[in-house]
Amino acid sequence: MTRYVRLLVIAGACVYASAQSAQLPLGPSTFTAPGTFPTSLYKAYYNNPTATSAQPQPVILDPVSHKIYPFSLTNPERIPQSNTQDPHILPPPASDALLLQNAISQITALAANPVFANSTCALCQATLEVAKFLALAAPTQGPAFAVALCTQFKLSSTCAATYGPTALGAVLTQVFANADVGGYDGQMICQNFLGGACAMPPTSQLDLTGWFAKPKPNPLPPPKKPSGERLKVLHLSDFHIDPRYATGAEANCTSGLCCRANNFNTLSPNTTLSAAPRFGAFKCDTPLSLAAAALEAIPVLAGTEKTGFALTVYTGDLVAHDSEPQLSRDYILYTETLVYDLFKRTLGSGPVYAALGNHDSYNQAQDATHSLGGQLAQQFSWNYDHVAALWQYEDWIPESAANLARAHYAGYAVERKDGLRIITLNTDFANWFNYVNLSHPDTSGMLRFLTDELQAAEDAGDRAWIVGHVLSGWDGTNGLENPTDLFYQIVDRFSPHVIANIFFGHTHEDQLSIFYANNGTSIAADTALATAWMGPSITPLTNLNSGFRVYEVDSATFDIVDAHTWRSDVSSYPALDAQTQFGPTYVYEYSTRAAYGADIPWGANDSLNATWWHHVTEQMEANSALVTTFHGFQGKQSVRTQPCTGDCIEAKICYMRSGSSTLSIQNCPRGFGSVQGG
Ligand SMILES: *[C@@H]1O[C@H](CO)[C@@H](O)[C@H](O)[C@H]1NC(C)=O
Ligand SMILES: *[C@@H]1O[C@H](CO)[C@@H](O)[C@H](O)[C@H]1NC(C)=O
Ligand SMILES: *[C@@H]1O[C@H](CO)[C@@H](O)[C@H](O)[C@H]1NC(C)=O
Ligand SMILES: *[C@@H]1O[C@H](CO)[C@@H](O)[C@H](O)[C@H]1NC(C)=O
Ligand SMILES: *[C@@H]1O[C@H](CO)[C@@H](O)[C@H](O)[C@H]1NC(C)=O
Ligand SMILES: *[C@@H]1O[C@H](CO)[C@@H](O)[C@H](O)[C@H]1NC(C)=O
Ligand SMILES: *[C@@H]1O[C@H](CO)[C@@H](O)[C@H](O)[C@H]1NC(C)=O
């Protein structure tokens, strides 16, 4: 256990909710971290951890590989510009017969398309046909073709660096070789990656027979009786720790990740406009100083210094937003080791159940499906094996769950002794590999795994929480239509009797989705079934404050009875650099029940379930000020959040009622999902 110096503790224990509830005591409403780094966190450092001119560089020993990560990996002054050390796997050469077959299918596809002359979509798909042929015939040429494609379609200003052979070129070659580029896969690639050359194809028809599930029980088993005893559960998300954060570098850079020695403002390349503060900035990821401050604040504010949390959910993304050429396997492994170890030593005894984020991977945001077969099926196993071993090493999950994680892209299920099952998923299939076989909603098998685990929970009479990273709904810009449509049907099938709550992250913003019966065909209080909570991020990127949340959870139903959110004002960080007495302050932001529930007739011990949240959206329809409140919380009250007015009000309510991308895209106004524009 680490010793902390508490410098400033303002106010006594707070009472936030009505007196008759069994509400748990929290700590003080405000905590100011010490102004110097808690050097006792690590045994050894590569630099002087008390110097304020640079971020501390701890010496990290990986308990899985027994490797010590070298300083060169995170040296902020020497960021690599190309990864020549890790393998970039290419598919095996195709047989002559397959090349012939593919050549024929190319000319068939082109000849069969009468609008080719006028259609950018047809042109795009024809181009992909050529890419596929090349990827199959001469895979080593695939990356060069990907760079040419990027240049021709003006996809990026860094085509060679991003799609070349030491970056994403090999991944694209694999996707071209395996995707149905003349069909649905090709239309979606052209829609989402090649400048919208094709219109969005409709969501595919789902076949809900077969493995999907037994019919939903009718009537449902009676709801579990609340115990009245409450557990404290921490929800953390999107740390995005930046081990290459350069204090004093340009915090107002014009491209890439700011607060980096290699990123400037083009208007003022030689003079820093805004020097990166020690504790972070709006266009930067989390420096170690901010991570330490947040982890010092959490147990004090939550009142868990002595008890720890019953459990913690971590909804993904540990790694900084480095550009592709700066990444490597070691950089991912280092960050996983660093952050999980910090959680272990600062959060107390309860287990942390973590989902993998899209950034927690190399290549970035890539996870290949097992259906690719051969060595391609296992190309990311090094990462799943590593996190599974770390989670087991930290004593958060048993060996059986670690083995599930190795076999299911880091997703696993845990049967806790208290009757709660935690099912974590890799929901990062919004990646290039997802475009192979995309008309099938579950090529990876991740949702089949979820269904089987939910069926087991139903059979055992247990309740379950689902923990993932990329959200399934909201404004429809994150998850792909087909998989999120299937996810929505699975949630309907197992709610509310099995699924008690769903947790996601990814957007860095405080958001919420409600799932309804019958694919959302009737949106009403009595059809609302389940809720997904998107947890606020620790990273300020982009234009956000830093935040975290604690739920009060009934120990028998595992329903949420209240949610408490804290935030830290990032605009106050530059002023902290003038002294070393005080670090960042985290303040109590709001109680979900108190913020939205004033006019909802609800018992003091009734849970904040989907029915309650639907009532909240009805209150929002009647009173747009409540949407304004929600919008403020969404960015954690950042000074950079622009107001939500006009169509934004209606859009926000619609997003809250859209648990799948398909429903959001079909029902809601576009363009109001994020508050990060300002
Ligand atoms: C292409 O567009 C032109 C002018 O809009 C039209 O006359 C022609 O018929 C179109 N060709 C095809 C194949 O659709
Ligand atoms: C809420 O639950 C607590 C603990 O079981 C109980 O003491 C209290 O009376 C309940 N309040 C209401 C309004 O039911
Ligand atoms: C920045 O410095 C370089 C090299 O000293 C110089 O050539 C360039 O003109 C400077 N740019 C500006 C905008 O001052
Ligand atoms: C940040 O840079 C932009 C130009 O890239 C400039 O317009 C703006 O004023 C700068 N802000 C600060 C705080 O330096
Ligand atoms: C496509 O998906 C189906 C159903 O999930 C699966 O059986 C098949 O193997 C997949 N094909 C490829 C090439 O991934
Ligand atoms: C759910 O509704 C959407 C929007 O109408 C539709 O596209 C999708 O096919 C539906 N899914 C199922 C399984 O019926
Ligand atoms: C939510 O809680 C209320 C009050 O306990 C209950 O009537 C309702 O059925 C619950 N809704 C769901 C979806 O569980």
Coordinates of C-alpha atoms in Angstrom, one line a residue, residues 49-486:
P49 CA 11.1 12.1 -10.2
T50 CA 11.0 15.3 -8.1
A51 CA 12.2 17.6 -10.8
T52 CA 9.3 19.6 -12.2
S53 CA 10.9 20.2 -15.6
A54 CA 10.1 16.7 -16.9
Q55 CA 7.6 13.9 -16.1
P56 CA 9.0 11.1 -13.9
Q57 CA 10.2 8.1 -15.8
P58 CA 9.7 5.0 -13.6
V59 CA 11.7 1.8 -14.2
I60 CA 9.0 -0.7 -15.1
L61 CA 9.5 -4.5 -14.6
D62 CA 7.0 -6.6 -16.5
P63 CA 5.9 -9.4 -14.1
V64 CA 4.8 -11.6 -17.0
S65 CA 7.8 -11.4 -19.3
H66 CA 10.3 -10.4 -16.4
K67 CA 11.6 -7.8 -18.8
I68 CA 12.6 -4.2 -17.7
Y69 CA 11.4 -1.7 -20.3
P70 CA 14.3 0.6 -21.4
F71 CA 14.2 4.4 -21.1
S72 CA 14.6 4.6 -24.9
L73 CA 11.0 3.3 -25.2
T74 CA 9.5 6.4 -23.5
N75 CA 12.2 9.0 -23.9
P76 CA 10.1 12.1 -24.8
E77 CA 13.1 13.6 -26.7
R78 CA 13.6 10.6 -29.0
I79 CA 10.3 9.4 -30.4
P80 CA 10.7 6.7 -33.0
Q81 CA 9.3 7.4 -36.5
S82 CA 9.2 3.8 -37.8
N83 CA 8.8 0.4 -36.3
T84 CA 11.2 -2.0 -38.0
Q85 CA 11.5 -4.3 -35.0
D86 CA 8.1 -6.1 -34.8
P87 CA 6.8 -8.5 -37.4
H88 CA 4.3 -7.1 -39.9
I89 CA 2.6 -10.2 -41.0
L90 CA 1.7 -10.8 -44.6
P91 CA -0.8 -13.4 -45.9
P92 CA 0.7 -16.4 -47.6
P93 CA 0.8 -16.4 -51.5
A94 CA -2.4 -17.7 -53.1
S95 CA -2.5 -20.7 -55.4
D96 CA -2.7 -20.3 -59.2
A97 CA -6.3 -21.6 -59.2
L98 CA -7.3 -18.9 -56.7
L99 CA -5.6 -16.2 -58.7
L100 CA -7.5 -17.2 -61.8
Q101 CA -10.8 -17.4 -60.0
N102 CA -10.2 -14.0 -58.5
A103 CA -9.3 -12.5 -61.9
I104 CA -12.5 -13.8 -63.3
S105 CA -14.5 -12.5 -60.5
Q106 CA -13.0 -9.0 -61.1
I107 CA -13.9 -8.8 -64.7
T108 CA -17.4 -10.2 -63.9
A109 CA -17.9 -7.6 -61.3
L110 CA -16.8 -4.8 -63.5
A111 CA -18.8 -6.0 -66.6
A112 CA -22.0 -6.6 -64.6
N113 CA -22.1 -3.0 -63.3
P114 CA -23.8 -0.8 -66.0
V115 CA -23.4 2.5 -64.0
F116 CA -19.6 2.1 -63.7
A117 CA -19.0 5.1 -65.8
N118 CA -20.9 7.5 -63.6
S119 CA -20.5 5.9 -60.2
T120 CA -17.7 6.7 -57.7
C121 CA -18.9 3.7 -55.7
A122 CA -18.4 1.3 -58.6
L123 CA -15.0 2.8 -59.3
C124 CA -14.0 2.4 -55.7
Q125 CA -15.1 -1.2 -55.6
A126 CA -13.3 -1.9 -58.9
T127 CA -10.2 -0.4 -57.3
L128 CA -10.6 -2.7 -54.4
E129 CA -10.9 -5.7 -56.7
V130 CA -7.5 -4.9 -58.1
A131 CA -6.2 -4.5 -54.6
K132 CA -7.5 -7.9 -53.7
F133 CA -6.0 -9.5 -56.7
L134 CA -2.6 -8.0 -55.9
A135 CA -2.8 -8.9 -52.2
L136 CA -3.5 -12.5 -53.2
A137 CA -1.0 -12.7 -56.0
A138 CA 1.9 -10.6 -54.5
P139 CA 1.2 -9.9 -50.9
T140 CA 4.6 -8.2 -50.4
Q141 CA 3.4 -5.4 -52.8
G142 CA 0.2 -4.8 -50.8
P143 CA 1.6 -2.1 -48.5
A144 CA 2.9 -0.1 -51.5
F145 CA -0.5 -0.4 -53.2
A146 CA -2.2 0.8 -49.9
V147 CA 0.1 3.9 -49.9
A148 CA -0.8 4.6 -53.6
L149 CA -4.5 4.1 -52.8
C150 CA -4.2 6.5 -49.8
T151 CA -2.5 9.1 -52.1
Q152 CA -5.1 8.8 -54.9
F153 CA -8.1 9.0 -52.6
K154 CA -6.4 11.8 -50.5
L155 CA -7.1 9.8 -47.3
S156 CA -4.2 11.2 -45.2
S157 CA -1.3 13.7 -45.4
T158 CA 1.0 10.9 -44.1
C159 CA 0.1 8.1 -46.5
A160 CA 3.6 6.5 -46.5
A161 CA 4.1 6.7 -42.8
T162 CA 0.6 5.4 -42.0
Y163 CA 0.0 2.7 -44.6
G164 CA 3.6 1.7 -45.5
P165 CA 5.2 -1.7 -44.8
T166 CA 6.2 -0.8 -41.2
A167 CA 2.8 0.6 -40.3
L168 CA -0.7 -0.5 -41.4
G169 CA 0.2 -1.7 -44.9
A170 CA 0.3 -5.4 -43.9
V171 CA -3.1 -5.1 -42.2
L172 CA -4.7 -3.6 -45.3
T173 CA -3.1 -6.3 -47.4
Q174 CA -4.7 -9.0 -45.2
V175 CA -8.1 -7.2 -45.4
F176 CA -8.0 -6.8 -49.2
A177 CA -7.0 -10.4 -49.6
N178 CA -9.9 -11.7 -47.4
A179 CA -12.8 -9.2 -47.9
D180 CA -15.7 -9.6 -50.3
V181 CA -14.7 -6.3 -52.0
G182 CA -17.3 -6.5 -54.7
G183 CA -20.1 -6.9 -52.2
Y184 CA -21.1 -5.6 -48.8
D185 CA -17.5 -5.5 -47.4
G186 CA -16.4 -3.4 -50.3
Q187 CA -19.4 -1.0 -50.1
M188 CA -18.6 -0.5 -46.4
I189 CA -14.9 0.1 -46.9
C190 CA -15.7 2.6 -49.6
Q191 CA -18.3 4.3 -47.4
N192 CA -16.2 4.5 -44.2
F193 CA -12.6 4.7 -45.4
L194 CA -12.6 5.9 -49.0
G195 CA -14.3 9.2 -48.7
G196 CA -17.9 7.9 -48.7
A197 CA -17.6 6.7 -52.3
C198 CA -20.4 4.3 -51.7
A199 CA -23.7 5.0 -50.0
M200 CA -24.3 3.3 -46.7
P201 CA -25.6 -0.1 -47.4
P202 CA -28.6 -1.1 -45.3
T203 CA -28.2 -3.1 -42.1
S204 CA -28.2 -6.8 -43.0
Q205 CA -31.1 -9.1 -42.1
L206 CA -30.3 -11.0 -38.9
D207 CA -30.9 -14.7 -38.5
L208 CA -31.8 -15.0 -34.9
T209 CA -32.1 -18.8 -34.9
G210 CA -29.4 -21.4 -34.3
W211 CA -26.9 -20.5 -31.6
F212 CA -28.6 -17.2 -30.8
A213 CA -30.5 -18.4 -27.8
K214 CA -33.5 -20.2 -26.4
P215 CA -36.7 -18.1 -26.5
K216 CA -37.0 -15.5 -23.8
P217 CA -38.7 -16.9 -20.7
N218 CA -42.4 -15.9 -20.5
P219 CA -43.2 -15.0 -17.9
L220 CA -39.8 -13.7 -16.8
P221 CA -38.5 -15.0 -13.5
P222 CA -39.5 -12.6 -10.6
P223 CA -37.0 -9.8 -10.0
K224 CA -34.5 -10.4 -7.2
K225 CA -35.3 -8.6 -3.9
P226 CA -32.9 -5.7 -3.1
S227 CA -30.8 -6.4 0.0
G228 CA -30.8 -2.7 1.0
E229 CA -27.0 -3.2 1.4
R230 CA -24.9 -1.1 -1.0
L231 CA -21.6 -1.7 -2.6
K232 CA -19.2 1.0 -3.9
V233 CA -18.1 0.3 -7.5
L234 CA -15.6 2.5 -9.3
H235 CA -15.9 3.1 -13.0
L236 CA -12.6 4.3 -14.7
S237 CA -12.1 4.8 -18.4
D238 CA -9.7 6.0 -21.0
F239 CA -6.5 6.8 -19.0
H240 CA -4.5 7.2 -22.2
I241 CA -1.4 7.7 -20.1
D242 CA 1.4 9.5 -22.1
P243 CA 4.8 8.2 -21.1
R244 CA 6.3 10.5 -23.7
Y245 CA 4.6 13.7 -22.4
A246 CA 7.1 16.5 -22.6
T247 CA 6.5 19.2 -20.0
G248 CA 7.0 22.6 -21.6
A249 CA 6.4 21.4 -25.2
E250 CA 3.7 22.9 -27.4
A251 CA 0.3 22.3 -25.8
N252 CA -1.4 24.0 -28.7
C253 CA 0.0 22.1 -31.7
T254 CA -1.7 22.0 -35.0
S255 CA -1.6 18.2 -35.8
G256 CA -1.2 15.0 -33.9
L257 CA -0.9 14.6 -30.1
C258 CA 0.2 17.8 -28.4
C259 CA 2.6 18.2 -25.4
R260 CA 5.1 16.2 -27.4
A261 CA 8.6 17.3 -28.3
N262 CA 8.0 16.5 -32.0
N263 CA 4.7 18.4 -32.5
F264 CA 4.5 22.1 -33.1
N265 CA 2.1 24.9 -34.1
T266 CA 2.6 25.6 -37.8
L267 CA 2.0 29.3 -37.2
S268 CA 4.8 29.5 -34.6
P269 CA 7.1 26.5 -35.2
N270 CA 10.1 28.0 -33.3
T271 CA 8.3 29.6 -30.3
T272 CA 5.9 27.7 -28.0
L273 CA 2.5 29.4 -27.9
S274 CA 1.3 27.5 -24.9
A275 CA 3.8 25.4 -22.8
A276 CA 2.6 22.0 -21.7
P277 CA 1.8 22.2 -18.0
R278 CA 3.1 19.6 -15.7
F279 CA -0.5 18.2 -15.0
G280 CA -1.9 18.1 -18.5
A281 CA -3.7 20.1 -21.2
F282 CA -6.8 20.0 -23.4
K283 CA -5.1 18.7 -26.5
C284 CA -2.8 16.2 -24.7
D285 CA -3.0 12.8 -23.1
T286 CA -2.5 12.1 -19.4
P287 CA 1.0 12.8 -18.0
L288 CA 2.1 10.5 -15.2
S289 CA 1.7 13.5 -12.8
L290 CA -2.0 13.7 -13.5
A291 CA -2.5 9.9 -13.4
A292 CA -0.9 9.9 -9.9
A293 CA -3.0 12.9 -8.8
A294 CA -6.3 11.1 -10.0
L295 CA -5.3 7.9 -8.2
E296 CA -4.5 9.8 -5.0
A297 CA -7.9 11.6 -5.2
I298 CA -10.1 8.6 -5.9
P299 CA -9.9 6.7 -2.6
V300 CA -10.2 9.9 -0.5
L301 CA -13.2 11.3 -2.4
A302 CA -15.0 7.9 -2.6
G303 CA -14.3 7.3 1.1
T304 CA -12.7 4.0 0.3
E305 CA -9.2 4.5 1.8
K306 CA -9.8 1.9 4.5
T307 CA -12.3 -0.4 2.7
G308 CA -11.3 -0.4 -1.0
F309 CA -14.0 -0.8 -3.6
A310 CA -16.2 -3.8 -3.9
L311 CA -14.9 -3.9 -7.5
T312 CA -13.8 -1.6 -10.3
V313 CA -14.8 -1.7 -13.9
Y314 CA -12.2 -0.3 -16.4
T315 CA -13.8 0.3 -19.8
G316 CA -10.6 0.4 -21.9
D317 CA -7.9 2.5 -23.5
L318 CA -4.7 2.7 -21.5
V319 CA -2.3 3.8 -24.3
A320 CA -1.6 7.3 -25.6
H321 CA -2.8 8.6 -29.0
D322 CA 0.6 8.1 -30.7
S323 CA 0.6 8.1 -34.5
E324 CA 0.9 4.6 -36.0
P325 CA 4.7 4.8 -36.8
Q326 CA 5.5 5.7 -33.2
L327 CA 3.9 2.6 -31.8
S328 CA 5.3 -0.9 -31.1
R329 CA 4.4 -4.0 -29.3
D330 CA 6.7 -3.0 -26.4
Y331 CA 5.0 0.4 -26.1
I332 CA 1.6 -1.4 -25.6
L333 CA 3.0 -4.0 -23.2
Y334 CA 4.8 -1.3 -21.2
T335 CA 1.6 0.8 -20.8
E336 CA -0.5 -2.2 -19.9
T337 CA 2.0 -3.2 -17.2
L338 CA 2.4 0.4 -15.9
V339 CA -1.3 1.2 -15.6
Y340 CA -2.7 -2.1 -14.2
D341 CA 0.1 -2.1 -11.6
L342 CA -0.8 1.5 -10.6
F343 CA -4.4 0.4 -10.2
K344 CA -3.4 -2.5 -8.1
R345 CA -1.3 -0.4 -5.7
T346 CA -3.6 2.6 -5.3
L347 CA -7.2 1.4 -5.5
G348 CA -7.3 -1.0 -2.6
S349 CA -8.4 -4.7 -2.4
G350 CA -11.3 -5.1 -4.8
P351 CA -10.7 -6.7 -8.2
V352 CA -10.5 -4.6 -11.4
Y353 CA -12.3 -6.0 -14.4
A354 CA -10.9 -4.5 -17.5
A355 CA -11.9 -4.5 -21.2
L356 CA -9.3 -4.0 -23.9
G357 CA -9.6 -0.6 -25.7
N358 CA -8.9 0.0 -29.4
H359 CA -5.7 1.8 -28.5
D360 CA -4.5 -1.1 -26.4
S361 CA -3.2 -3.0 -29.4
Y362 CA -0.5 -2.9 -32.1
N363 CA -1.2 -2.2 -34.9
Q364 CA -3.4 0.4 -33.3
A365 CA -7.1 -0.5 -33.2
Q366 CA -6.6 -3.9 -34.9
D367 CA -7.8 -7.2 -33.7
A368 CA -7.9 -10.1 -36.3
T369 CA -10.8 -12.6 -36.2
H370 CA -10.0 -16.3 -35.7
S371 CA -12.0 -17.0 -38.9
L372 CA -9.0 -15.8 -40.9
G373 CA -7.4 -19.1 -40.1
G374 CA -3.7 -20.1 -40.0
Q375 CA -1.1 -17.8 -38.5
L376 CA -3.3 -14.8 -39.3
A377 CA -5.8 -16.0 -36.7
Q378 CA -3.3 -15.8 -33.9
Q379 CA -1.4 -12.6 -34.8
F380 CA -2.6 -10.6 -31.8
S381 CA -2.4 -13.5 -29.3
W382 CA 0.8 -11.9 -27.8
N383 CA -1.4 -9.1 -26.5
Y384 CA -4.4 -11.2 -25.2
D385 CA -1.9 -13.5 -23.5
H386 CA -0.2 -10.6 -21.8
V387 CA -3.2 -8.9 -20.4
A388 CA -4.7 -12.2 -19.3
A389 CA -1.5 -13.0 -17.4
L390 CA -1.4 -9.5 -15.9
W391 CA -5.0 -9.7 -14.7
Q392 CA -4.3 -13.1 -13.1
Y393 CA -1.0 -11.9 -11.6
E394 CA -2.8 -8.9 -10.1
D395 CA -5.3 -11.4 -8.6
W396 CA -8.3 -9.9 -10.3
I397 CA -9.5 -12.9 -12.2
P398 CA -9.0 -16.7 -11.7
E399 CA -7.0 -18.9 -14.1
S400 CA -10.2 -20.1 -15.8
A401 CA -11.1 -16.5 -16.7
A402 CA -7.6 -15.8 -17.9
N403 CA -7.8 -18.8 -20.2
L404 CA -11.1 -17.5 -21.6
A405 CA -9.4 -14.1 -22.2
R406 CA -6.6 -15.8 -24.1
A407 CA -9.2 -17.6 -26.3
H408 CA -11.6 -14.7 -26.8
Y409 CA -9.6 -11.6 -27.8
A410 CA -9.2 -10.6 -24.1
G411 CA -12.9 -11.0 -23.3
Y412 CA -13.8 -13.2 -20.4
A413 CA -16.5 -14.1 -17.9
V414 CA -16.2 -14.3 -14.1
E415 CA -18.7 -15.9 -11.8
R416 CA -18.4 -14.0 -8.6
K417 CA -19.3 -15.6 -5.3
D418 CA -21.9 -12.9 -4.6
G419 CA -24.1 -14.0 -7.6
L420 CA -22.9 -11.3 -10.1
R421 CA -21.3 -12.4 -13.3
I422 CA -18.9 -10.0 -15.1
I423 CA -18.7 -10.5 -18.8
T424 CA -16.0 -8.4 -20.5
L425 CA -15.9 -8.0 -24.2
N426 CA -13.4 -6.9 -26.9
T427 CA -15.8 -4.5 -28.6
D428 CA -13.0 -3.0 -30.7
F429 CA -14.1 -4.7 -33.9
A430 CA -14.6 -1.3 -35.5
N431 CA -11.3 -2.0 -37.1
W432 CA -10.0 -2.9 -40.6
F433 CA -10.4 -6.6 -39.9
N434 CA -14.0 -6.1 -39.2
Y435 CA -14.6 -5.3 -42.8
V436 CA -13.9 -8.9 -43.7
N437 CA -17.2 -10.8 -43.9
L438 CA -19.1 -7.8 -42.5
S439 CA -22.6 -9.0 -43.7
H440 CA -22.2 -11.6 -41.0
P441 CA -22.7 -9.7 -37.7
D442 CA -20.4 -11.8 -35.6
T443 CA -17.5 -13.1 -37.7
S444 CA -15.2 -12.8 -34.6
G445 CA -17.5 -15.0 -32.4
M446 CA -17.4 -12.3 -29.7
L447 CA -21.2 -11.9 -29.5
R448 CA -21.7 -15.7 -29.6
F449 CA -19.4 -15.8 -26.5
L450 CA -21.5 -13.1 -24.9
T451 CA -24.8 -15.0 -25.6
D452 CA -23.5 -18.3 -24.3
E453 CA -22.3 -16.6 -21.1
L454 CA -25.6 -14.8 -20.6
Q455 CA -27.5 -18.1 -21.2
A456 CA -25.4 -19.7 -18.5
A457 CA -26.2 -16.7 -16.1
E458 CA -29.9 -17.1 -16.9
D459 CA -29.8 -20.9 -16.3
A460 CA -28.0 -20.2 -12.9
G461 CA -30.4 -17.4 -11.9
D462 CA -27.5 -14.9 -11.7
R463 CA -27.4 -11.3 -12.9
A464 CA -24.7 -10.0 -15.2
W465 CA -22.8 -6.9 -16.0
I466 CA -21.3 -6.4 -19.5
V467 CA -18.1 -4.4 -19.7
G468 CA -16.7 -3.2 -23.1
H469 CA -14.9 -0.3 -24.6
V470 CA -16.5 0.9 -27.9
L471 CA -20.1 1.7 -27.2
S472 CA -22.9 0.1 -29.2
G473 CA -25.1 3.1 -29.8
W474 CA -25.4 6.9 -29.0
D475 CA -24.8 8.9 -32.2
G476 CA -24.0 5.9 -34.4
T477 CA -20.4 7.0 -35.2
N478 CA -18.6 4.3 -33.2
G479 CA -19.8 0.7 -33.6
L480 CA -20.7 -0.7 -37.0
E481 CA -24.3 -1.3 -37.8
N482 CA -24.5 -5.1 -38.2
P483 CA -22.7 -6.0 -35.0
T484 CA -24.5 -3.4 -32.9
D485 CA -27.8 -4.5 -34.3
L486 CA -27.1 -8.0 -33.1

